[in-house]
PDB file of C-alpha atoms in Angstrom:
ATOM      1  CA  UNK P  17     116.305  89.029 122.937  1.00 55.00           C
ATOM      2  CA  UNK P  18     119.835  90.051 124.018  1.00 62.00           C
ATOM      3  CA  UNK P  19     122.207  92.761 123.667  1.00 68.00           C
ATOM      4  CA  UNK P  20     126.021  92.967 123.326  1.00 71.00           C
ATOM      5  CA  UNK P  21     129.065  95.251 123.839  1.00 76.00           C
ATOM      6  CA  UNK P  22     130.941  93.584 121.171  1.00 83.00           C
ATOM      7  CA  UNK P  23     129.066  93.579 118.044  1.00 85.00           C
ATOM      8  CA  UNK P  24     131.864  92.117 115.836  1.00 89.00           C
ATOM      9  CA  UNK P  25     132.056  88.762 118.059  1.00 89.00           C
ATOM     10  CA  UNK P  26     128.014  88.803 118.118  1.00 88.00           C
ATOM     11  CA  UNK P  27     127.934  88.568 114.351  1.00 90.00           C
ATOM     12  CA  UNK P  28     130.867  86.150 114.365  1.00 89.00           C
ATOM     13  CA  UNK P  29     128.813  83.937 116.654  1.00 89.00           C
ATOM     14  CA  UNK P  30     125.820  84.138 114.288  1.00 89.00           C
ATOM     15  CA  UNK P  31     127.909  82.702 111.657  1.00 89.00           C
ATOM     16  CA  UNK P  32     129.665  80.039 113.985  1.00 88.00           C
ATOM     17  CA  UNK P  33     126.657  78.819 115.739  1.00 90.00           C
ATOM     18  CA  UNK P  34     124.687  78.631 112.204  1.00 89.00           C
ATOM     19  CA  UNK P  35     121.870  80.794 113.485  1.00 91.00           C
ATOM     20  CA  UNK P  36     119.504  81.195 110.444  1.00 93.00           C
ATOM     21  CA  UNK P  37     118.630  84.809 110.965  1.00 91.00           C
ATOM     22  CA  UNK P  38     118.176  87.629 113.443  1.00 91.00           C
ATOM     23  CA  UNK P  39     116.911  91.164 114.023  1.00 88.00           C
ATOM     24  CA  UNK P  40     118.994  94.025 114.776  1.00 87.00           C
ATOM     25  CA  UNK P  41     117.747  96.893 116.890  1.00 79.00           C
ATOM     26  CA  UNK P  42     118.958 100.468 117.901  1.00 71.00           C
ATOM     27  CA  UNK P  43     121.814 101.348 118.069  1.00 76.00           C
ATOM     28  CA  UNK P  44     123.540  98.691 115.764  1.00 87.00           C
ATOM     29  CA  UNK P  45     121.511  98.979 112.616  1.00 86.00           C
ATOM     30  CA  UNK P  46     124.399 101.015 110.981  1.00 87.00           C
ATOM     31  CA  UNK P  47     127.543  99.545 112.609  1.00 91.00           C
ATOM     32  CA  UNK P  48     126.612  96.106 111.947  1.00 94.00           C
ATOM     33  CA  UNK P  49     126.761  96.416 108.102  1.00 94.00           C
ATOM     34  CA  UNK P  50     130.638  96.371 108.209  1.00 95.00           C
ATOM     35  CA  UNK P  51     130.502  92.707 109.486  1.00 95.00           C
ATOM     36  CA  UNK P  52     128.229  91.380 106.793  1.00 97.00           C
ATOM     37  CA  UNK P  53     128.929  89.686 103.432  1.00 97.00           C
ATOM     38  CA  UNK P  54     126.267  91.139 101.467  1.00 97.00           C
ATOM     39  CA  UNK P  55     124.046  94.116 101.711  1.00 96.00           C
ATOM     40  CA  UNK P  56     120.674  93.789 100.177  1.00 93.00           C
ATOM     41  CA  UNK P  57     120.377  96.802  97.570  1.00 91.00           C
ATOM     42  CA  UNK P  58     117.465  98.648  99.184  1.00 88.00           C
ATOM     43  CA  UNK P  59     119.424  98.355 102.785  1.00 91.00           C
ATOM     44  CA  UNK P  60     122.558  99.741 100.980  1.00 92.00           C
ATOM     45  CA  UNK P  61     120.329 102.711 100.047  1.00 89.00           C
ATOM     46  CA  UNK P  62     119.086 103.160 103.409  1.00 89.00           C
ATOM     47  CA  UNK P  63     122.441 102.462 105.026  1.00 88.00           C
ATOM     48  CA  UNK P  64     121.039 100.668 107.624  1.00 87.00           C
ATOM     49  CA  UNK P  65     120.223  96.976 108.527  1.00 92.00           C
ATOM     50  CA  UNK P  66     117.442  95.600 110.688  1.00 90.00           C
ATOM     51  CA  UNK P  67     117.696  91.911 109.649  1.00 94.00           C
ATOM     52  CA  UNK P  68     120.529  89.363 108.917  1.00 95.00           C
ATOM     53  CA  UNK P  69     120.000  86.107 107.006  1.00 96.00           C
ATOM     54  CA  UNK P  70     122.560  83.499 107.316  1.00 96.00           C
ATOM     55  CA  UNK P  71     123.033  81.204 104.343  1.00 94.00           C
ATOM     56  CA  UNK P  72     125.514  78.559 105.202  1.00 92.00           C
ATOM     57  CA  UNK P  73     127.792  81.031 106.763  1.00 92.00           C
ATOM     58  CA  UNK P  74     127.024  83.857 104.312  1.00 95.00           C
ATOM     59  CA  UNK P  75     125.431  86.799 106.064  1.00 97.00           C
ATOM     60  CA  UNK P  76     123.092  89.092 104.342  1.00 97.00           C
ATOM     61  CA  UNK P  77     121.731  92.429 105.672  1.00 96.00           C
ATOM     62  CA  UNK P  78     118.294  93.557 104.830  1.00 94.00           C
ATOM     63  CA  UNK P  79     115.879  96.269 105.973  1.00 91.00           C
ATOM     64  CA  UNK P  80     112.337  95.341 106.517  1.00 90.00           C
ATOM     65  CA  UNK P  81     111.555  98.725 108.517  1.00 88.00           C
ATOM     66  CA  UNK P  82     111.094 100.637 105.185  1.00 90.00           C
ATOM     67  CA  UNK P  83     108.650  97.914 103.926  1.00 89.00           C
ATOM     68  CA  UNK P  84     106.730  98.140 107.269  1.00 91.00           C
ATOM     69  CA  UNK P  85     106.480 102.072 107.132  1.00 93.00           C
ATOM     70  CA  UNK P  86     105.185 101.957 103.630  1.00 93.00           C
ATOM     71  CA  UNK P  87     102.454  99.418 104.605  1.00 93.00           C
ATOM     72  CA  UNK P  88     101.418 101.475 107.702  1.00 93.00           C
ATOM     73  CA  UNK P  89     101.025 104.647 105.586  1.00 94.00           C
ATOM     74  CA  UNK P  90      98.802 102.783 103.056  1.00 93.00           C
ATOM     75  CA  UNK P  91      96.885 101.099 105.691  1.00 91.00           C
ATOM     76  CA  UNK P  92      96.217 104.512 107.429  1.00 89.00           C
ATOM     77  CA  UNK P  93      95.497 105.968 104.037  1.00 92.00           C
ATOM     78  CA  UNK P  94      97.891 108.805 104.614  1.00 94.00           C
ATOM     79  CA  UNK P  95      97.533 111.274 101.536  1.00 96.00           C
ATOM     80  CA  UNK P  96     100.367 112.189  99.335  1.00 95.00           C
ATOM     81  CA  UNK P  97     100.116 115.893 100.394  1.00 96.00           C
ATOM     82  CA  UNK P  98     100.442 115.091 104.070  1.00 97.00           C
ATOM     83  CA  UNK P  99     102.882 117.110 105.980  1.00 97.00           C
ATOM     84  CA  UNK P 100     105.122 114.691 107.935  1.00 97.00           C
ATOM     85  CA  UNK P 101     107.836 115.138 110.368  1.00 97.00           C
ATOM     86  CA  UNK P 102     110.367 112.457 111.185  1.00 97.00           C
ATOM     87  CA  UNK P 103     112.182 112.918 114.563  1.00 96.00           C
ATOM     88  CA  UNK P 104     115.635 111.263 114.450  1.00 95.00           C
ATOM     89  CA  UNK P 105     118.449 110.421 112.084  1.00 95.00           C
ATOM     90  CA  UNK P 106     119.898 107.009 112.902  1.00 90.00           C
ATOM     91  CA  UNK P 107     119.021 103.732 111.355  1.00 87.00           C
ATOM     92  CA  UNK P 108     115.323 103.774 111.882  1.00 90.00           C
ATOM     93  CA  UNK P 109     115.104 107.224 110.591  1.00 94.00           C
ATOM     94  CA  UNK P 110     116.999 106.457 107.543  1.00 93.00           C
ATOM     95  CA  UNK P 111     114.655 103.521 106.643  1.00 93.00           C
ATOM     96  CA  UNK P 112     111.608 105.657 107.274  1.00 95.00           C
ATOM     97  CA  UNK P 113     112.691 108.582 105.230  1.00 96.00           C
ATOM     98  CA  UNK P 114     113.639 106.391 102.357  1.00 95.00           C
ATOM     99  CA  UNK P 115     110.381 104.601 102.540  1.00 95.00           C
ATOM    100  CA  UNK P 116     108.460 107.962 102.471  1.00 97.00           C
ATOM    101  CA  UNK P 117     110.577 109.026  99.390  1.00 96.00           C
ATOM    102  CA  UNK P 118     109.866 105.940  97.730  1.00 93.00           C
ATOM    103  CA  UNK P 119     106.186 106.253  98.281  1.00 95.00           C
ATOM    104  CA  UNK P 120     106.134 109.611  96.858  1.00 96.00           C
ATOM    105  CA  UNK P 121     105.751 111.893  99.912  1.00 97.00           C
ATOM    106  CA  UNK P 122     107.257 115.376  99.255  1.00 96.00           C
ATOM    107  CA  UNK P 123     106.292 117.318 102.341  1.00 97.00           C
ATOM    108  CA  UNK P 124     108.683 115.662 104.759  1.00 98.00           C
ATOM    109  CA  UNK P 125     110.816 117.505 107.484  1.00 97.00           C
ATOM    110  CA  UNK P 126     113.488 115.531 109.175  1.00 98.00           C
ATOM    111  CA  UNK P 127     114.010 116.977 112.647  1.00 97.00           C
ATOM    112  CA  UNK P 128     117.238 116.005 114.368  1.00 96.00           C
ATOM    113  CA  UNK P 129     119.326 117.420 117.055  1.00 93.00           C
ATOM    114  CA  UNK P 130     122.578 115.833 115.348  1.00 94.00           C
ATOM    115  CA  UNK P 131     123.374 118.014 112.361  1.00 95.00           C
ATOM    116  CA  UNK P 132     126.171 115.721 111.360  1.00 95.00           C
ATOM    117  CA  UNK P 133     123.429 113.014 110.516  1.00 95.00           C
ATOM    118  CA  UNK P 134     120.161 114.882 110.302  1.00 96.00           C
ATOM    119  CA  UNK P 135     121.272 117.282 107.615  1.00 97.00           C
ATOM    120  CA  UNK P 136     122.778 114.805 105.201  1.00 97.00           C
ATOM    121  CA  UNK P 137     119.740 112.473 105.690  1.00 97.00           C
ATOM    122  CA  UNK P 138     117.401 115.261 104.874  1.00 97.00           C
ATOM    123  CA  UNK P 139     119.262 116.554 101.956  1.00 97.00           C
ATOM    124  CA  UNK P 140     119.973 113.063 100.387  1.00 96.00           C
ATOM    125  CA  UNK P 141     116.171 112.996  99.562  1.00 96.00           C
ATOM    126  CA  UNK P 142     115.556 116.844  99.125  1.00 97.00           C
ATOM    127  CA  UNK P 143     113.789 117.431 102.327  1.00 98.00           C
ATOM    128  CA  UNK P 144     114.380 120.187 104.680  1.00 97.00           C
ATOM    129  CA  UNK P 145     116.117 119.644 108.110  1.00 97.00           C
ATOM    130  CA  UNK P 146     115.335 121.308 111.386  1.00 97.00           C
ATOM    131  CA  UNK P 147     117.625 120.975 114.456  1.00 96.00           C
ATOM    132  CA  UNK P 148     114.581 121.366 116.691  1.00 94.00           C
ATOM    133  CA  UNK P 149     110.770 121.217 116.763  1.00 92.00           C
ATOM    134  CA  UNK P 150     109.515 124.468 115.136  1.00 89.00           C
ATOM    135  CA  UNK P 151     107.320 126.707 117.345  1.00 81.00           C
ATOM    136  CA  UNK P 152     105.074 127.823 114.123  1.00 77.00           C
ATOM    137  CA  UNK P 153     104.647 124.803 111.945  1.00 80.00           C
ATOM    138  CA  UNK P 154     101.914 122.099 112.048  1.00 88.00           C
ATOM    139  CA  UNK P 155     102.402 118.608 110.629  1.00 96.00           C
ATOM    140  CA  UNK P 156      99.599 116.086 109.813  1.00 97.00           C
ATOM    141  CA  UNK P 157     101.837 113.124 110.758  1.00 96.00           C
ATOM    142  CA  UNK P 158     104.401 112.885 113.564  1.00 96.00           C
ATOM    143  CA  UNK P 159     106.955 109.970 113.413  1.00 96.00           C
ATOM    144  CA  UNK P 160     109.282 109.107 116.279  1.00 94.00           C
ATOM    145  CA  UNK P 161     112.437 107.361 114.743  1.00 93.00           C
ATOM    146  CA  UNK P 162     114.639 108.146 117.810  1.00 89.00           C
ATOM    147  CA  UNK P 163     115.161 105.902 120.859  1.00 80.00           C
ATOM    148  CA  UNK P 164     113.459 108.845 122.889  1.00 74.00           C
ATOM    149  CA  UNK P 165     110.707 106.820 124.841  1.00 75.00           C
ATOM    150  CA  UNK P 166     112.669 103.633 125.341  1.00 75.00           C
ATOM    151  CA  UNK P 167     114.673 102.236 128.185  1.00 74.00           C
ATOM    152  CA  UNK P 168     116.516 105.188 130.232  1.00 75.00           C
ATOM    153  CA  UNK P 169     114.288 107.733 128.225  1.00 74.00           C
ATOM    154  CA  UNK P 170     111.126 105.925 128.958  1.00 75.00           C
ATOM    155  CA  UNK P 171     109.744 108.978 130.913  1.00 82.00           C
ATOM    156  CA  UNK P 172     110.471 111.416 127.852  1.00 82.00           C
ATOM    157  CA  UNK P 173     108.275 112.494 124.959  1.00 83.00           C
ATOM    158  CA  UNK P 174     109.921 113.372 121.661  1.00 87.00           C
ATOM    159  CA  UNK P 175     107.379 115.841 120.449  1.00 90.00           C
ATOM    160  CA  UNK P 176     105.918 118.787 122.061  1.00 90.00           C
ATOM    161  CA  UNK P 177     102.289 118.412 123.094  1.00 90.00           C
ATOM    162  CA  UNK P 178     101.323 121.547 120.861  1.00 91.00           C
ATOM    163  CA  UNK P 179     102.271 119.412 117.668  1.00 94.00           C
ATOM    164  CA  UNK P 180     100.551 116.373 118.837  1.00 94.00           C
ATOM    165  CA  UNK P 181      97.453 118.448 119.247  1.00 93.00           C
ATOM    166  CA  UNK P 182      97.703 119.386 115.697  1.00 93.00           C
ATOM    167  CA  UNK P 183      98.567 116.141 114.122  1.00 95.00           C
ATOM    168  CA  UNK P 184      96.214 113.508 112.818  1.00 95.00           C
ATOM    169  CA  UNK P 185      98.415 110.299 113.074  1.00 95.00           C
ATOM    170  CA  UNK P 186     101.433 109.778 115.343  1.00 95.00           C
ATOM    171  CA  UNK P 187     103.850 107.079 114.794  1.00 95.00           C
ATOM    172  CA  UNK P 188     106.344 105.692 117.180  1.00 92.00           C
ATOM    173  CA  UNK P 189     109.108 103.338 116.255  1.00 90.00           C
ATOM    174  CA  UNK P 190     109.951 102.592 119.966  1.00 85.00           C
ATOM    175  CA  UNK P 191     108.722  98.912 120.478  1.00 80.00           C
ATOM    176  CA  UNK P 192     109.516  98.617 124.225  1.00 82.00           C
ATOM    177  CA  UNK P 193     107.447  99.919 125.953  1.00 79.00           C
ATOM    178  CA  UNK P 194     104.575  99.673 123.440  1.00 83.00           C
ATOM    179  CA  UNK P 195     102.592 102.608 125.369  1.00 88.00           C
ATOM    180  CA  UNK P 196     105.275 105.295 125.183  1.00 90.00           C
ATOM    181  CA  UNK P 197     104.638 108.675 126.463  1.00 92.00           C
ATOM    182  CA  UNK P 198     104.226 109.741 122.905  1.00 93.00           C
ATOM    183  CA  UNK P 199     101.659 107.164 122.138  1.00 93.00           C
ATOM    184  CA  UNK P 200      99.938 107.640 125.472  1.00 92.00           C
ATOM    185  CA  UNK P 201      99.790 111.501 124.820  1.00 93.00           C
ATOM    186  CA  UNK P 202      98.333 111.114 121.174  1.00 94.00           C
ATOM    187  CA  UNK P 203      95.724 108.800 122.310  1.00 95.00           C
ATOM    188  CA  UNK P 204      94.546 110.965 125.146  1.00 95.00           C
ATOM    189  CA  UNK P 205      94.108 113.637 122.489  1.00 95.00           C
ATOM    190  CA  UNK P 206      92.237 111.206 120.117  1.00 95.00           C
ATOM    191  CA  UNK P 207      94.829 110.924 117.513  1.00 95.00           C
ATOM    192  CA  UNK P 208      95.361 107.896 115.401  1.00 93.00           C
ATOM    193  CA  UNK P 209      98.427 105.955 116.784  1.00 93.00           C
ATOM    194  CA  UNK P 210     100.853 103.237 115.449  1.00 89.00           C
ATOM    195  CA  UNK P 211     103.140 101.871 118.121  1.00 83.00           C
ATOM    196  CA  UNK P 212     106.615 100.412 117.509  1.00 82.00           C
ATOM    197  CA  UNK P 213     105.120  96.743 117.979  1.00 80.00           C
ATOM    198  CA  UNK P 214     103.391  97.283 114.655  1.00 79.00           C
ATOM    199  CA  UNK P 215     106.470  98.221 112.601  1.00 74.00           C
TER     200      UNK P 215
END
């Protein structure tokens, strides 16, 4: 695992070194698309890539996050009528919201502070958008699709305790640390949890 400040050169390195494939993490899932040769159709629909496959110098972008989310919701037997909140509007949020739409979930709310990305994401799938967590609304499933909880924000929890208390399932896309503040709070309250390590 490594990071870079020059995404274009890093992608050129994948091609030049013949690296067969690699994973892309936040915050590069959208930006990297400009440097690839082919974008697989479902990744194009999501408008974010989390995997690059190198076929003899031809770089193809895919998104396996959506498949993982669909599997997690199926494995946890989340009913179609569940009230779901997705926090965030970046590449991971795009994959999650697209996956939920593909799976037939209609009661999905996108909660994102960034109106320029959050509102279009929600409206693309016919879901409501909120700039912040509501005070008087409960959700069955809370999904953190933001970087809140990782690295410099490791001490932060993206969801208010009151909403965690009312939820049945809490999903956090942050993989490092595995035990984020959100996962710890949900576990303390006896909720079913899915960590970013499982996505």
